[in-house]
Tab-separated table of C-alpha atoms and ligand atoms in Angstrom:
chain	number	residue	atom	x	y	z
A	686	MET	CA	32.210	69.912	-89.829
A	687	ILE	CA	35.999	70.042	-89.879
A	688	PHE	CA	36.357	70.095	-86.094
A	689	THR	CA	34.857	66.697	-85.416
A	690	ASN	CA	38.226	65.330	-84.313
A	691	ALA	CA	39.248	68.353	-82.256
A	692	PRO	CA	39.386	67.881	-78.493
A	693	SER	CA	36.078	68.672	-76.876
A	694	ASP	CA	37.565	70.796	-74.093
A	695	LEU	CA	38.613	73.417	-76.633
A	696	ASP	CA	35.123	73.669	-78.071
A	697	ILE	CA	33.639	73.931	-74.643
A	698	VAL	CA	35.996	76.682	-73.552
A	699	SER	CA	35.570	78.520	-76.828
A	700	ASP	CA	31.786	78.377	-76.646
A	701	ALA	CA	31.790	79.375	-72.996
A	702	ILE	CA	33.871	82.423	-73.949
A	703	ASP	CA	31.318	83.323	-76.592
A	704	GLU	CA	28.554	82.835	-74.050
A	705	VAL	CA	30.287	85.199	-71.627
A	706	ASN	CA	30.656	87.766	-74.380
A	707	LYS	CA	26.945	87.491	-75.090
A	708	LEU	CA	26.163	88.092	-71.442
A	709	LYS	CA	28.599	90.994	-71.389
A	710	GLY	CA	26.816	92.486	-74.372
A	711	SER	CA	23.390	92.204	-72.811
A	712	ASP	CA	22.690	94.010	-69.587
A	713	CYS	CA	25.956	94.064	-67.663
A	714	ARG	CA	29.145	95.910	-68.481
A	715	TRP	CA	32.224	93.970	-67.530
A	716	ASP	CA	34.050	97.009	-66.218
A	717	ASP	CA	31.306	97.901	-63.732
A	718	LEU	CA	33.265	96.310	-60.895
A	719	PRO	CA	31.799	98.362	-58.036
A	720	THR	CA	28.380	96.899	-58.780
A	721	PHE	CA	29.466	93.276	-59.037
A	722	ASP	CA	27.517	92.413	-55.950
A	723	VAL	CA	24.076	93.355	-57.133
A	724	ASP	CA	21.514	90.706	-57.966
A	725	LYS	CA	21.664	91.347	-61.665
A	726	ASP	CA	25.318	90.284	-61.789
A	727	LYS	CA	24.722	87.207	-59.681
A	728	THR	CA	22.050	86.255	-62.159
A	729	ASN	CA	24.575	86.654	-64.922
A	730	PHE	CA	27.051	84.458	-63.098
A	731	ARG	CA	24.436	81.725	-62.711
A	732	GLN	CA	23.597	82.138	-66.380
A	733	TYR	CA	27.271	81.644	-67.145
A	734	GLU	CA	27.401	78.395	-65.156
A	735	GLU	CA	24.263	77.173	-66.836
A	736	ALA	CA	25.758	78.211	-70.154
A	737	CYS	CA	28.721	75.903	-69.529
A	738	ASP	CA	26.312	73.012	-69.030
A	739	ARG	CA	24.413	73.956	-72.128
A	740	VAL	CA	27.488	74.052	-74.326
A	741	LYS	CA	28.450	70.603	-73.126
A	742	HIS	CA	24.995	69.313	-73.937
A	743	PHE	CA	24.956	70.855	-77.369
A	744	TYR	CA	28.539	69.966	-78.111
A	745	LYS	CA	27.771	68.111	-81.312
A	746	GLU	CA	25.646	70.910	-82.728
A	747	GLN	CA	28.354	73.481	-81.987
A	748	HIS	CA	30.486	71.866	-84.660
A	749	GLU	CA	28.129	73.418	-87.156
A	750	HIS	CA	28.835	76.876	-85.814
A	751	LEU	CA	30.672	78.019	-88.944
A	752	LEU	CA	27.837	77.002	-91.245
A	753	GLN	CA	25.311	78.650	-88.965
A	754	THR	CA	27.298	81.883	-88.963
A	755	ALA	CA	27.556	81.862	-92.748
A	756	GLU	CA	23.878	80.996	-93.149
A	757	ALA	CA	22.771	83.808	-90.844
A	758	ILE	CA	24.850	86.261	-92.885
A	759	ARG	CA	23.425	84.839	-96.103
A	760	ARG	CA	19.843	85.087	-94.827
A	761	ASP	CA	20.409	88.794	-94.255
A	762	ALA	CA	21.509	89.088	-97.891
A	763	LYS	CA	24.996	90.265	-96.948
A	764	PRO	CA	27.687	90.017	-99.628
A	765	GLU	CA	29.257	86.701	-100.562
A	766	TRP	CA	32.646	87.702	-99.144
A	767	MET	CA	31.048	88.218	-95.734
A	768	GLN	CA	29.327	84.826	-95.915
A	769	VAL	CA	32.728	83.328	-96.628
A	770	ALA	CA	34.269	85.194	-93.699
A	771	GLY	CA	31.564	83.628	-91.529
A	772	LEU	CA	32.240	80.218	-92.990
A	773	VAL	CA	35.947	80.228	-92.189
A	774	HIS	CA	36.411	82.651	-89.297
A	775	ASP	CA	37.160	80.002	-86.659
A	776	LEU	CA	39.221	77.625	-88.790
A	777	GLY	CA	42.303	78.956	-87.027
A	778	LYS	CA	41.258	76.732	-84.143
A	779	LEU	CA	43.015	74.007	-86.093
A	780	LEU	CA	46.028	75.414	-84.255
A	781	HIS	CA	44.951	73.293	-81.368
A	782	VAL	CA	45.427	70.180	-83.455
A	783	PHE	CA	48.734	71.383	-84.898
A	784	GLY	CA	50.428	71.697	-81.520
A	785	SER	CA	49.379	74.680	-79.470
A	786	GLU	CA	50.621	74.909	-75.914
A	787	GLY	CA	47.139	75.044	-74.460
A	788	GLN	CA	43.791	76.719	-74.777
A	789	TRP	CA	45.291	80.088	-73.901
A	790	ASP	CA	47.015	80.418	-77.285
A	791	VAL	CA	43.985	79.399	-79.371
A	792	VAL	CA	40.807	80.904	-77.957
A	793	GLY	CA	39.861	83.822	-75.757
A	794	ASP	CA	39.503	87.557	-76.178
A	795	THR	CA	42.609	89.108	-77.703
A	796	PHE	CA	44.456	92.239	-76.563
A	797	VAL	CA	47.524	94.297	-77.409
A	798	VAL	CA	50.902	93.326	-75.989
A	799	GLY	CA	53.891	95.697	-75.781
A	800	CYS	CA	51.983	98.453	-74.021
A	801	LYS	CA	49.827	98.848	-70.931
A	802	PHE	CA	47.151	96.174	-70.577
A	803	SER	CA	43.889	97.974	-71.177
A	804	GLU	CA	41.469	98.073	-68.296
A	805	LYS	CA	38.849	97.052	-70.826
A	806	ILE	CA	40.349	93.566	-71.136
A	807	ILE	CA	38.258	90.869	-69.509
A	808	TYR	CA	39.570	89.988	-66.022
A	809	HIS	CA	42.065	92.829	-66.364
A	810	GLU	CA	43.111	92.425	-62.738
A	811	THR	CA	44.661	89.023	-63.516
A	812	PHE	CA	47.470	90.792	-65.387
A	813	GLU	CA	48.872	91.847	-62.041
A	814	GLY	CA	50.992	88.702	-62.053
A	815	ASN	CA	52.291	89.362	-65.572
A	816	PRO	CA	55.818	90.888	-65.536
A	817	ASP	CA	54.863	93.215	-68.428
A	818	SER	CA	52.520	95.010	-66.013
A	819	HIS	CA	55.592	96.289	-64.172
A	820	ASP	CA	57.919	96.778	-67.120
A	821	PRO	CA	59.103	100.393	-67.530
A	822	VAL	CA	58.198	100.387	-71.232
A	823	TYR	CA	55.476	97.757	-71.649
A	824	SER	CA	53.418	99.200	-68.814
A	825	THR	CA	53.103	102.643	-70.411
A	826	GLU	CA	50.160	103.900	-72.425
A	827	TYR	CA	51.997	103.658	-75.762
A	828	GLY	CA	54.636	101.096	-74.843
A	829	VAL	CA	56.711	100.251	-77.913
A	830	TYR	CA	54.231	101.928	-80.296
A	831	GLU	CA	53.790	105.315	-81.922
A	832	PRO	CA	50.492	107.172	-81.558
A	833	HIS	CA	47.957	105.986	-84.158
A	834	CYS	CA	50.472	103.604	-85.731
A	835	GLY	CA	47.624	101.364	-86.897
A	836	LEU	CA	46.604	97.921	-85.685
A	837	ASP	CA	48.624	96.323	-88.434
A	838	ASN	CA	51.701	97.598	-86.606
A	839	VAL	CA	50.749	96.400	-83.146
A	840	MET	CA	51.151	92.916	-81.780
A	841	LEU	CA	48.076	91.169	-80.468
A	842	SER	CA	47.961	88.216	-78.124
A	843	TRP	CA	48.167	85.042	-80.173
A	844	GLY	CA	45.044	83.108	-81.007
A	845	HIS	CA	42.960	81.494	-83.733
A	846	ASP	CA	42.005	84.880	-85.224
A	847	GLU	CA	45.549	86.052	-85.808
A	848	TYR	CA	46.654	82.664	-87.083
A	849	LEU	CA	43.898	82.408	-89.685
A	850	TYR	CA	44.524	85.975	-90.815
A	851	HIS	CA	48.154	85.144	-91.555
A	852	VAL	CA	47.132	81.993	-93.398
A	853	LEU	CA	44.601	83.797	-95.579
A	854	LYS	CA	46.026	87.266	-96.142
A	855	ASN	CA	47.974	86.110	-99.201
A	856	GLN	CA	45.897	83.049	-100.004
A	857	SER	CA	42.475	84.470	-100.711
A	858	SER	CA	40.770	87.182	-102.676
A	859	LEU	CA	38.739	88.263	-99.656
A	860	PRO	CA	38.432	92.052	-99.326
A	861	GLU	CA	40.128	93.915	-96.510
A	862	ASP	CA	36.950	94.130	-94.427
A	863	ALA	CA	36.645	90.334	-94.422
A	864	LEU	CA	40.240	90.026	-93.238
A	865	TYR	CA	39.501	92.511	-90.457
A	866	MET	CA	36.478	90.434	-89.415
A	867	ILE	CA	38.642	87.323	-89.288
A	868	ARG	CA	41.617	88.920	-87.558
A	869	TYR	CA	39.808	90.946	-84.940
A	870	HIS	CA	36.604	89.065	-84.147
A	871	SER	CA	37.908	88.176	-80.649
A	872	PHE	CA	39.398	91.635	-80.069
A	873	TYR	CA	36.558	92.656	-77.784
A	874	PRO	CA	38.524	95.344	-75.921
A	875	TRP	CA	38.652	97.192	-79.241
A	876	HIS	CA	35.447	96.396	-81.112
A	877	ARG	CA	33.135	96.400	-78.117
A	878	GLU	CA	34.894	98.436	-75.440
A	879	ASN	CA	36.508	101.117	-77.617
A	880	ALA	CA	39.956	100.566	-76.115
A	881	TYR	CA	43.197	101.285	-77.995
A	882	GLN	CA	41.840	104.328	-79.834
A	883	HIS	CA	45.299	105.883	-79.343
A	884	LEU	CA	46.879	103.162	-81.468
A	885	THR	CA	44.376	102.823	-84.295
A	886	ASN	CA	44.577	104.735	-87.565
A	887	ALA	CA	41.869	105.988	-89.911
A	888	ASN	CA	41.670	102.685	-91.765
A	889	ASP	CA	41.145	100.759	-88.531
A	890	GLN	CA	38.390	103.190	-87.603
A	891	ARG	CA	36.706	102.570	-90.921
A	892	ALA	CA	37.029	98.787	-90.688
A	893	LEU	CA	35.775	98.778	-87.097
A	894	GLU	CA	32.252	99.010	-88.444
A	895	ALA	CA	32.795	95.834	-90.447
A	896	VAL	CA	34.121	93.978	-87.404
A	897	ARG	CA	31.142	95.171	-85.372
A	898	ALA	CA	28.729	94.149	-88.114
A	899	PHE	CA	30.165	90.650	-88.066
A	900	ASN	CA	29.999	90.113	-84.304
A	901	PRO	CA	26.255	89.368	-83.871
A	902	TYR	CA	26.402	86.621	-86.496
A	903	ASP	CA	29.276	84.985	-84.637
A	904	LEU	CA	27.665	85.271	-81.214
A	905	TYR	CA	24.005	84.733	-81.856
A	906	SER	CA	23.719	82.266	-84.723
A	907	LYS	CA	24.495	79.287	-82.489
A	908	SER	CA	20.913	79.096	-81.337
A	909	ASP	CA	19.643	78.863	-84.919
A	910	GLU	CA	18.415	75.601	-86.394
A	911	PRO	CA	21.362	73.259	-87.003
A	912	ALA	CA	22.530	73.613	-90.591
A	913	ASP	CA	22.388	70.683	-93.018
A	914	PRO	CA	25.942	70.327	-94.364
A	915	GLU	CA	24.988	68.038	-97.249
A	916	LYS	CA	22.311	70.380	-98.556
A	917	LEU	CA	24.525	73.433	-98.267
A	918	LYS	CA	27.637	71.846	-99.701
A	919	PRO	CA	27.169	72.858	-103.369
A	920	TYR	CA	26.502	76.496	-102.494
A	921	TYR	CA	29.501	76.883	-100.226
A	922	LYS	CA	31.811	74.834	-102.436
A	923	ASN	CA	31.078	77.345	-105.154
A	924	LEU	CA	31.836	80.274	-102.823
A	925	ILE	CA	35.039	78.681	-101.599
A	926	ALA	CA	36.188	78.264	-105.189
A	927	LYS	CA	35.545	81.963	-105.790
A	928	PHE	CA	37.682	83.215	-102.934
A	929	PHE	CA	40.382	80.615	-102.291
A	930	PRO	CA	43.004	78.768	-104.307
A	931	GLU	CA	42.614	75.001	-104.598
A	932	VAL	CA	45.274	74.302	-102.013
A	933	ILE	CA	45.889	76.437	-98.936
A	934	GLU	CA	49.121	76.196	-96.994
A	935	TRP	CA	48.655	76.152	-93.229
B	1733	FE2	FE1	36.459	82.766	-82.987
B	1734	FE2	FE1	33.008	81.933	-83.976
């Protein structure tokens, strides 16, 4: 839909990241480094390479990812606000069109900055070259934060999730759980790996279930039948009108 003019490399990287997260969620834990050599993991690596080919091949269909996510949520009779969250959750990728510095600041798993890089972050070892890893404050467990200060008070790595959250937080009537789904859907170290428990507060803990409930629709709806935008237009136009003002500032 709206991404038809976006550069294809972004879509490919973004989809490959999703594919890796699917593989991570299946039969191999990413932090099981000592067992990286076993056949199972080699299989996963081959699957990853094949996945990259697949996402290239299905590039056109991937553009319907947002509709597919929303439709999967709708099929499960989840509330309208969650369908809408599915419909818009990746619109922050428009950042790439607006002048991002590269793929790194648009897509990819997000993580907390200002404190020790969690070992649950994908390719954690690559932070070795990041000066923050050796900073006397930023390399500590709490860094610049207070215990259980709440995710709203911590700074995450920049990406399409965080951007869209800031666009929508005051420009929609979406409930808090929908905003959590949008803001933290790439925050795998938290919602899948249970990292950063020492920074979250009770409200984050509550909303974690919402973020987790959203994740399968994001990851697994891409293999569904391609959605028909024309047929679905009236339904989603109506939903959009319910939750958003006529004009949204980006
Ligand atoms: Fe996303
Ligand atoms: Fe997505």
